[in-house]
GROMACS .gro file of N, CA, C and O in nm:
model
  408
    1UNK      N    1   0.898   1.925   3.690
    1UNK     CA    2   0.910   2.043   3.577
    1UNK      C    3   0.948   1.943   3.498
    1UNK      O    4   0.939   1.910   3.356
    2UNK      N    5   1.086   1.826   3.502
    2UNK     CA    6   1.149   1.767   3.442
    2UNK      C    7   1.068   1.670   3.386
    2UNK      O    8   1.048   1.603   3.319
    3UNK      N    9   0.958   1.594   3.472
    3UNK     CA   10   0.863   1.483   3.481
    3UNK      C   11   0.805   1.549   3.372
    3UNK      O   12   0.687   1.460   3.320
    4UNK      N   13   0.698   1.661   3.363
    4UNK     CA   14   0.612   1.725   3.310
    4UNK      C   15   0.654   1.684   3.170
    4UNK      O   16   0.603   1.685   3.033
    5UNK      N   17   0.814   1.767   3.147
    5UNK     CA   18   0.868   1.748   3.025
    5UNK      C   19   0.858   1.622   2.960
    5UNK      O   20   0.866   1.586   2.841
    6UNK      N   21   0.892   1.518   3.057
    6UNK     CA   22   0.932   1.372   2.990
    6UNK      C   23   0.809   1.327   2.999
    6UNK      O   24   0.755   1.270   2.866
    7UNK      N   25   0.693   1.336   2.989
    7UNK     CA   26   0.569   1.314   3.020
    7UNK      C   27   0.526   1.390   2.884
    7UNK      O   28   0.456   1.293   2.787
    8UNK      N   29   0.528   1.489   2.875
    8UNK     CA   30   0.468   1.585   2.713
    8UNK      C   31   0.510   1.468   2.646
    8UNK      O   32   0.500   1.446   2.512
    9UNK      N   33   0.719   1.472   2.665
    9UNK     CA   34   0.776   1.361   2.499
    9UNK      C   35   0.730   1.246   2.492
    9UNK      O   36   0.731   1.213   2.382
   10UNK      N   37   0.685   1.179   2.598
   10UNK     CA   38   0.605   1.030   2.597
   10UNK      C   39   0.526   1.024   2.526
   10UNK      O   40   0.474   0.978   2.402
   11UNK      N   41   0.418   1.143   2.540
   11UNK     CA   42   0.269   1.166   2.492
   11UNK      C   43   0.313   1.155   2.330
   11UNK      O   44   0.198   1.173   2.232
   12UNK      N   45   0.417   1.263   2.313
   12UNK     CA   46   0.441   1.328   2.160
   12UNK      C   47   0.465   1.193   2.078
   12UNK      O   48   0.398   1.183   1.974
   13UNK      N   49   0.542   1.098   2.137
   13UNK     CA   50   0.620   0.989   2.046
   13UNK      C   51   0.502   0.914   2.036
   13UNK      O   52   0.455   0.849   1.928
   14UNK      N   53   0.383   0.866   2.123
   14UNK     CA   54   0.287   0.785   2.115
   14UNK      C   55   0.184   0.889   2.025
   14UNK      O   56   0.163   0.804   1.954
   15UNK      N   57   0.179   0.992   2.035
   15UNK     CA   58   0.082   1.087   1.906
   15UNK      C   59   0.125   1.016   1.800
   15UNK      O   60   0.035   1.020   1.688
   16UNK      N   61   0.265   1.022   1.741
   16UNK     CA   62   0.300   0.999   1.644
   16UNK      C   63   0.276   0.862   1.616
   16UNK      O   64   0.204   0.833   1.442
   17UNK      N   65   0.234   0.777   1.675
   17UNK     CA   66   0.224   0.628   1.619
   17UNK      C   67   0.056   0.628   1.594
   17UNK      O   68   0.009   0.519   1.503
   18UNK      N   69  -0.002   0.671   1.707
   18UNK     CA   70  -0.155   0.663   1.678
   18UNK      C   71  -0.228   0.744   1.571
   18UNK      O   72  -0.339   0.856   1.596
   19UNK      N   73  -0.154   0.855   1.480
   19UNK     CA   74  -0.193   0.936   1.381
   19UNK      C   75  -0.210   1.077   1.443
   19UNK      O   76  -0.325   1.158   1.391
   20UNK      N   77  -0.161   1.123   1.538
   20UNK     CA   78  -0.167   1.238   1.547
   20UNK      C   79  -0.271   1.281   1.700
   20UNK      O   80  -0.320   1.395   1.751
   21UNK      N   81  -0.349   1.152   1.744
   21UNK     CA   82  -0.474   1.141   1.842
   21UNK      C   83  -0.429   1.179   1.996
   21UNK      O   84  -0.396   1.051   2.058
   22UNK      N   85  -0.412   1.312   2.082
   22UNK     CA   86  -0.381   1.299   2.171
   22UNK      C   87  -0.463   1.234   2.280
   22UNK      O   88  -0.403   1.222   2.394
   23UNK      N   89  -0.547   1.224   2.277
   23UNK     CA   90  -0.692   1.145   2.369
   23UNK      C   91  -0.634   0.988   2.364
   23UNK      O   92  -0.587   0.921   2.455
   24UNK      N   93  -0.580   0.942   2.263
   24UNK     CA   94  -0.592   0.764   2.228
   24UNK      C   95  -0.453   0.774   2.330
   24UNK      O   96  -0.410   0.713   2.378
   25UNK      N   97  -0.364   0.882   2.279
   25UNK     CA   98  -0.241   0.900   2.332
   25UNK      C   99  -0.201   0.914   2.484
   25UNK      O  100  -0.128   0.815   2.531
   26UNK      N  101  -0.282   0.960   2.564
   26UNK     CA  102  -0.351   0.964   2.680
   26UNK      C  103  -0.379   0.844   2.713
   26UNK      O  104  -0.289   0.788   2.828
   27UNK      N  105  -0.451   0.807   2.684
   27UNK     CA  106  -0.509   0.668   2.738
   27UNK      C  107  -0.418   0.533   2.701
   27UNK      O  108  -0.402   0.476   2.766
   28UNK      N  109  -0.303   0.550   2.608
   28UNK     CA  110  -0.202   0.430   2.578
   28UNK      C  111  -0.093   0.444   2.718
   28UNK      O  112  -0.081   0.375   2.750
   29UNK      N  113  -0.085   0.561   2.708
   29UNK     CA  114   0.000   0.623   2.855
   29UNK      C  115  -0.036   0.564   2.980
   29UNK      O  116   0.052   0.507   3.055
   30UNK      N  117  -0.156   0.621   3.003
   30UNK     CA  118  -0.202   0.560   3.136
   30UNK      C  119  -0.220   0.396   3.159
   30UNK      O  120  -0.193   0.314   3.255
   31UNK      N  121  -0.240   0.326   2.997
   31UNK     CA  122  -0.284   0.187   3.020
   31UNK      C  123  -0.107   0.136   3.015
   31UNK      O  124  -0.062   0.012   3.137
   32UNK      N  125  -0.004   0.208   2.990
   32UNK     CA  126   0.137   0.183   3.038
   32UNK      C  127   0.193   0.183   3.141
   32UNK      O  128   0.275   0.078   3.204
   33UNK      N  129   0.152   0.281   3.249
   33UNK     CA  130   0.237   0.253   3.352
   33UNK      C  131   0.096   0.212   3.478
   33UNK      O  132   0.126   0.212   3.567
   34UNK      N  133   0.000   0.151   3.404
   34UNK     CA  134  -0.105   0.117   3.503
   34UNK      C  135  -0.078  -0.030   3.548
   34UNK      O  136   0.033  -0.103   3.467
   35UNK      N  137  -0.104  -0.107   3.670
   35UNK     CA  138  -0.073  -0.232   3.701
   35UNK      C  139  -0.199  -0.294   3.801
   35UNK      O  140  -0.255  -0.196   3.834
   36UNK      N  141  -0.162  -0.413   3.770
   36UNK     CA  142  -0.262  -0.482   3.885
   36UNK      C  143  -0.205  -0.478   4.042
   36UNK      O  144  -0.100  -0.514   4.065
   37UNK      N  145  -0.320  -0.435   4.111
   37UNK     CA  146  -0.270  -0.476   4.267
   37UNK      C  147  -0.353  -0.538   4.371
   37UNK      O  148  -0.316  -0.532   4.493
   38UNK      N  149  -0.428  -0.601   4.243
   38UNK     CA  150  -0.519  -0.685   4.367
   38UNK      C  151  -0.626  -0.802   4.301
   38UNK      O  152  -0.658  -0.730   4.160
   39UNK      N  153  -0.676  -0.874   4.338
   39UNK     CA  154  -0.731  -0.993   4.245
   39UNK      C  155  -0.908  -0.995   4.353
   39UNK      O  156  -0.807  -1.032   4.481
   40UNK      N  157  -0.992  -0.987   4.284
   40UNK     CA  158  -1.101  -1.043   4.372
   40UNK      C  159  -1.154  -1.182   4.314
   40UNK      O  160  -1.148  -1.209   4.204
   41UNK      N  161  -1.169  -1.268   4.412
   41UNK     CA  162  -1.237  -1.384   4.404
   41UNK      C  163  -1.074  -1.459   4.304
   41UNK      O  164  -1.129  -1.593   4.199
   42UNK      N  165  -0.983  -1.441   4.280
   42UNK     CA  166  -0.846  -1.519   4.218
   42UNK      C  167  -0.894  -1.496   4.055
   42UNK      O  168  -0.842  -1.557   3.987
   43UNK      N  169  -0.969  -1.433   4.035
   43UNK     CA  170  -1.041  -1.416   3.840
   43UNK      C  171  -1.013  -1.299   3.790
   43UNK      O  172  -0.959  -1.233   3.727
   44UNK      N  173  -1.073  -1.151   3.882
   44UNK     CA  174  -1.098  -1.035   3.826
   44UNK      C  175  -0.969  -0.972   3.852
   44UNK      O  176  -0.987  -0.928   4.000
   45UNK      N  177  -0.891  -0.922   3.754
   45UNK     CA  178  -0.780  -0.803   3.825
   45UNK      C  179  -0.852  -0.667   3.846
   45UNK      O  180  -0.926  -0.634   3.778
   46UNK      N  181  -0.787  -0.615   3.930
   46UNK     CA  182  -0.843  -0.463   3.976
   46UNK      C  183  -0.723  -0.404   3.985
   46UNK      O  184  -0.587  -0.413   4.044
   47UNK      N  185  -0.705  -0.267   3.887
   47UNK     CA  186  -0.600  -0.195   3.895
   47UNK      C  187  -0.590  -0.201   3.768
   47UNK      O  188  -0.524  -0.095   3.700
   48UNK      N  189  -0.577  -0.288   3.659
   48UNK     CA  190  -0.495  -0.291   3.508
   48UNK      C  191  -0.639  -0.197   3.448
   48UNK      O  192  -0.737  -0.206   3.461
   49UNK      N  193  -0.577  -0.117   3.390
   49UNK     CA  194  -0.649   0.000   3.310
   49UNK      C  195  -0.613  -0.080   3.182
   49UNK      O  196  -0.529  -0.038   3.038
   50UNK      N  197  -0.714  -0.125   3.100
   50UNK     CA  198  -0.746  -0.186   2.973
   50UNK      C  199  -0.792  -0.061   2.896
   50UNK      O  200  -0.852   0.050   2.917
   51UNK      N  201  -0.703  -0.089   2.761
   51UNK     CA  202  -0.755   0.063   2.651
   51UNK      C  203  -0.779  -0.045   2.506
   51UNK      O  204  -0.702  -0.163   2.488
   52UNK      N  205  -0.913  -0.018   2.443
   52UNK     CA  206  -0.943  -0.051   2.338
   52UNK      C  207  -0.943   0.064   2.228
   52UNK      O  208  -1.028   0.150   2.249
   53UNK      N  209  -0.874   0.020   2.168
   53UNK     CA  210  -0.902   0.130   2.013
   53UNK      C  211  -0.947   0.059   1.917
   53UNK      O  212  -0.953  -0.041   1.866
   54UNK      N  213  -1.040   0.171   1.841
   54UNK     CA  214  -1.135   0.147   1.709
   54UNK      C  215  -1.111   0.249   1.631
   54UNK      O  216  -1.032   0.327   1.641
   55UNK      N  217  -1.142   0.157   1.507
   55UNK     CA  218  -1.119   0.288   1.390
   55UNK      C  219  -0.976   0.279   1.344
   55UNK      O  220  -0.934   0.370   1.339
   56UNK      N  221  -0.891   0.212   1.372
   56UNK     CA  222  -0.750   0.200   1.366
   56UNK      C  223  -0.740   0.221   1.193
   56UNK      O  224  -0.804   0.182   1.122
   57UNK      N  225  -0.600   0.291   1.155
   57UNK     CA  226  -0.569   0.267   1.031
   57UNK      C  227  -0.546   0.093   0.970
   57UNK      O  228  -0.498   0.047   1.050
   58UNK      N  229  -0.537   0.124   0.845
   58UNK     CA  230  -0.523  -0.017   0.761
   58UNK      C  231  -0.367  -0.087   0.782
   58UNK      O  232  -0.274  -0.003   0.853
   59UNK      N  233  -0.360  -0.181   0.778
   59UNK     CA  234  -0.224  -0.275   0.842
   59UNK      C  235  -0.121  -0.188   0.739
   59UNK      O  236   0.040  -0.192   0.811
   60UNK      N  237  -0.125  -0.138   0.608
   60UNK     CA  238  -0.026  -0.077   0.535
   60UNK      C  239   0.073   0.087   0.580
   60UNK      O  240   0.134   0.112   0.578
   61UNK      N  241  -0.039   0.121   0.662
   61UNK     CA  242  -0.012   0.267   0.755
   61UNK      C  243   0.113   0.241   0.842
   61UNK      O  244   0.166   0.360   0.908
   62UNK      N  245   0.145   0.135   0.902
   62UNK     CA  246   0.254   0.105   0.970
   62UNK      C  247   0.199   0.135   1.133
   62UNK      O  248   0.319   0.096   1.259
   63UNK      N  249   0.089   0.178   1.148
   63UNK     CA  250   0.027   0.163   1.295
   63UNK      C  251   0.035   0.058   1.422
   63UNK      O  252   0.126   0.093   1.528
   64UNK      N  253   0.041  -0.090   1.352
   64UNK     CA  254   0.106  -0.145   1.424
   64UNK      C  255   0.215  -0.211   1.486
   64UNK      O  256   0.267  -0.172   1.571
   65UNK      N  257   0.285  -0.171   1.372
   65UNK     CA  258   0.453  -0.215   1.387
   65UNK      C  259   0.481  -0.031   1.438
   65UNK      O  260   0.593  -0.075   1.552
   66UNK      N  261   0.425   0.056   1.458
   66UNK     CA  262   0.490   0.167   1.550
   66UNK      C  263   0.455   0.143   1.711
   66UNK      O  264   0.541   0.133   1.793
   67UNK      N  265   0.344   0.119   1.716
   67UNK     CA  266   0.304   0.045   1.837
   67UNK      C  267   0.366  -0.046   1.933
   67UNK      O  268   0.407  -0.104   2.000
   68UNK      N  269   0.354  -0.158   1.853
   68UNK     CA  270   0.479  -0.285   1.884
   68UNK      C  271   0.593  -0.226   1.930
   68UNK      O  272   0.684  -0.279   2.024
   69UNK      N  273   0.685  -0.160   1.827
   69UNK     CA  274   0.802  -0.086   1.876
   69UNK      C  275   0.798  -0.042   1.976
   69UNK      O  276   0.898  -0.024   2.074
   70UNK      N  277   0.711   0.052   1.993
   70UNK     CA  278   0.716   0.159   2.106
   70UNK      C  279   0.659   0.065   2.234
   70UNK      O  280   0.705   0.079   2.340
   71UNK      N  281   0.593  -0.030   2.241
   71UNK     CA  282   0.546  -0.144   2.334
   71UNK      C  283   0.668  -0.182   2.399
   71UNK      O  284   0.706  -0.211   2.502
   72UNK      N  285   0.771  -0.290   2.290
   72UNK     CA  286   0.863  -0.363   2.335
   72UNK      C  287   0.964  -0.259   2.382
   72UNK      O  288   1.101  -0.341   2.484
   73UNK      N  289   0.942  -0.128   2.378
   73UNK     CA  290   1.086  -0.076   2.417
   73UNK      C  291   1.097  -0.037   2.506
   73UNK      O  292   1.144   0.010   2.612
   74UNK      N  293   0.970  -0.033   2.587
   74UNK     CA  294   0.930   0.029   2.722
   74UNK      C  295   0.912  -0.089   2.840
   74UNK      O  296   0.873  -0.048   2.945
   75UNK      N  297   0.869  -0.227   2.736
   75UNK     CA  298   0.810  -0.313   2.820
   75UNK      C  299   0.879  -0.462   2.788
   75UNK      O  300   0.843  -0.477   2.663
   76UNK      N  301   0.919  -0.539   2.879
   76UNK     CA  302   0.995  -0.641   2.809
   76UNK      C  303   0.856  -0.780   2.794
   76UNK      O  304   0.874  -0.874   2.740
   77UNK      N  305   0.757  -0.776   2.870
   77UNK     CA  306   0.673  -0.870   2.833
   77UNK      C  307   0.588  -0.831   2.744
   77UNK      O  308   0.441  -0.794   2.745
   78UNK      N  309   0.608  -0.786   2.605
   78UNK     CA  310   0.555  -0.763   2.476
   78UNK      C  311   0.586  -0.857   2.378
   78UNK      O  312   0.656  -0.914   2.330
   79UNK      N  313   0.399  -0.921   2.310
   79UNK     CA  314   0.448  -1.008   2.204
   79UNK      C  315   0.334  -0.948   2.100
   79UNK      O  316   0.213  -0.945   2.178
   80UNK      N  317   0.361  -0.953   1.969
   80UNK     CA  318   0.263  -0.943   1.892
   80UNK      C  319   0.205  -1.029   1.857
   80UNK      O  320   0.284  -1.132   1.753
   81UNK      N  321   0.107  -1.038   1.869
   81UNK     CA  322   0.009  -1.153   1.796
   81UNK      C  323  -0.049  -1.123   1.674
   81UNK      O  324  -0.169  -1.074   1.717
   82UNK      N  325  -0.018  -1.176   1.549
   82UNK     CA  326  -0.142  -1.153   1.425
   82UNK      C  327  -0.251  -1.161   1.484
   82UNK      O  328  -0.291  -1.300   1.496
   83UNK      N  329  -0.368  -1.140   1.421
   83UNK     CA  330  -0.479  -1.152   1.440
   83UNK      C  331  -0.538  -1.226   1.338
   83UNK      O  332  -0.626  -1.133   1.262
   84UNK      N  333  -0.537  -1.357   1.323
   84UNK     CA  334  -0.558  -1.416   1.205
   84UNK      C  335  -0.636  -1.510   1.245
   84UNK      O  336  -0.668  -1.549   1.377
   85UNK      N  337  -0.726  -1.590   1.180
   85UNK     CA  338  -0.850  -1.707   1.156
   85UNK      C  339  -0.711  -1.803   1.231
   85UNK      O  340  -0.837  -1.868   1.333
   86UNK      N  341  -0.653  -1.829   1.150
   86UNK     CA  342  -0.554  -1.931   1.206
   86UNK      C  343  -0.527  -1.932   1.362
   86UNK      O  344  -0.569  -2.032   1.438
   87UNK      N  345  -0.425  -1.805   1.419
   87UNK     CA  346  -0.443  -1.780   1.511
   87UNK      C  347  -0.558  -1.830   1.637
   87UNK      O  348  -0.576  -1.847   1.781
   88UNK      N  349  -0.646  -1.736   1.560
   88UNK     CA  350  -0.759  -1.757   1.688
   88UNK      C  351  -0.839  -1.907   1.702
   88UNK      O  352  -0.831  -1.926   1.815
   89UNK      N  353  -0.807  -1.965   1.576
   89UNK     CA  354  -0.843  -2.090   1.620
   89UNK      C  355  -0.773  -2.171   1.659
   89UNK      O  356  -0.812  -2.290   1.747
   90UNK      N  357  -0.624  -2.193   1.656
   90UNK     CA  358  -0.543  -2.277   1.685
   90UNK      C  359  -0.439  -2.234   1.816
   90UNK      O  360  -0.399  -2.287   1.842
   91UNK      N  361  -0.459  -2.111   1.885
   91UNK     CA  362  -0.350  -2.030   1.991
   91UNK      C  363  -0.449  -2.047   2.097
   91UNK      O  364  -0.565  -2.029   2.138
   92UNK      N  365  -0.441  -2.089   2.230
   92UNK     CA  366  -0.447  -2.105   2.372
   92UNK      C  367  -0.442  -1.921   2.406
   92UNK      O  368  -0.296  -1.895   2.416
   93UNK      N  369  -0.542  -1.837   2.415
   93UNK     CA  370  -0.563  -1.720   2.475
   93UNK      C  371  -0.561  -1.688   2.617
   93UNK      O  372  -0.540  -1.589   2.632
   94UNK      N  373  -0.568  -1.833   2.675
   94UNK     CA  374  -0.556  -1.784   2.823
   94UNK      C  375  -0.412  -1.807   2.876
   94UNK      O  376  -0.338  -1.905   2.854
   95UNK      N  377  -0.346  -1.672   2.980
   95UNK     CA  378  -0.234  -1.732   3.036
   95UNK      C  379  -0.220  -1.829   3.146
   95UNK      O  380  -0.341  -1.837   3.188
   96UNK      N  381  -0.115  -1.904   3.140
   96UNK     CA  382  -0.117  -2.049   3.223
   96UNK      C  383  -0.004  -2.005   3.331
   96UNK      O  384   0.070  -1.955   3.264
   97UNK      N  385   0.005  -1.943   3.447
   97UNK     CA  386   0.047  -1.912   3.530
   97UNK      C  387   0.171  -2.072   3.575
   97UNK      O  388   0.146  -2.189   3.596
   98UNK      N  389   0.290  -2.025   3.538
   98UNK     CA  390   0.400  -2.140   3.563
   98UNK      C  391   0.447  -2.135   3.717
   98UNK      O  392   0.562  -2.038   3.751
   99UNK      N  393   0.394  -2.219   3.835
   99UNK     CA  394   0.407  -2.183   3.946
   99UNK      C  395   0.540  -2.232   3.996
   99UNK      O  396   0.592  -2.203   4.099
  100UNK      N  397   0.646  -2.338   3.931
  100UNK     CA  398   0.775  -2.380   3.950
  100UNK      C  399   0.872  -2.238   3.944
  100UNK      O  400   0.983  -2.234   3.963
  101UNK      N  401   0.838  -2.151   3.868
  101UNK     CA  402   0.966  -2.027   3.806
  101UNK      C  403   0.953  -1.900   3.873
  101UNK      O  404   0.975  -1.842   3.913
  102UNK      N  405   0.775  -1.880   3.928
  102UNK     CA  406   0.734  -1.748   3.945
  102UNK      C  407   0.661  -1.818   4.114
  102UNK      O  408   0.558  -1.799   4.159
   0.00000   0.00000   0.00000
């Protein structure tokens, strides 16, 4: 019962960020708790639940800031990268493993 109440509270917090959409909130929660449990041919990650949100509110609504704050409060591996032409043209968007530290 405690876990159910906590889950309801977390979904409620996420719903506030996504404009009250309960389905988007559930999908985001599933994304947050998913993890990679294997790799196929060292390329394809198996197990990670990816989410693509569409028709999001405009920048002035605070949607991105709210989700960014939410994600950074539950995960230390969060980074907000503004989707600009400059960032898309000049940034390396492929992760690179550091074998000496990992």
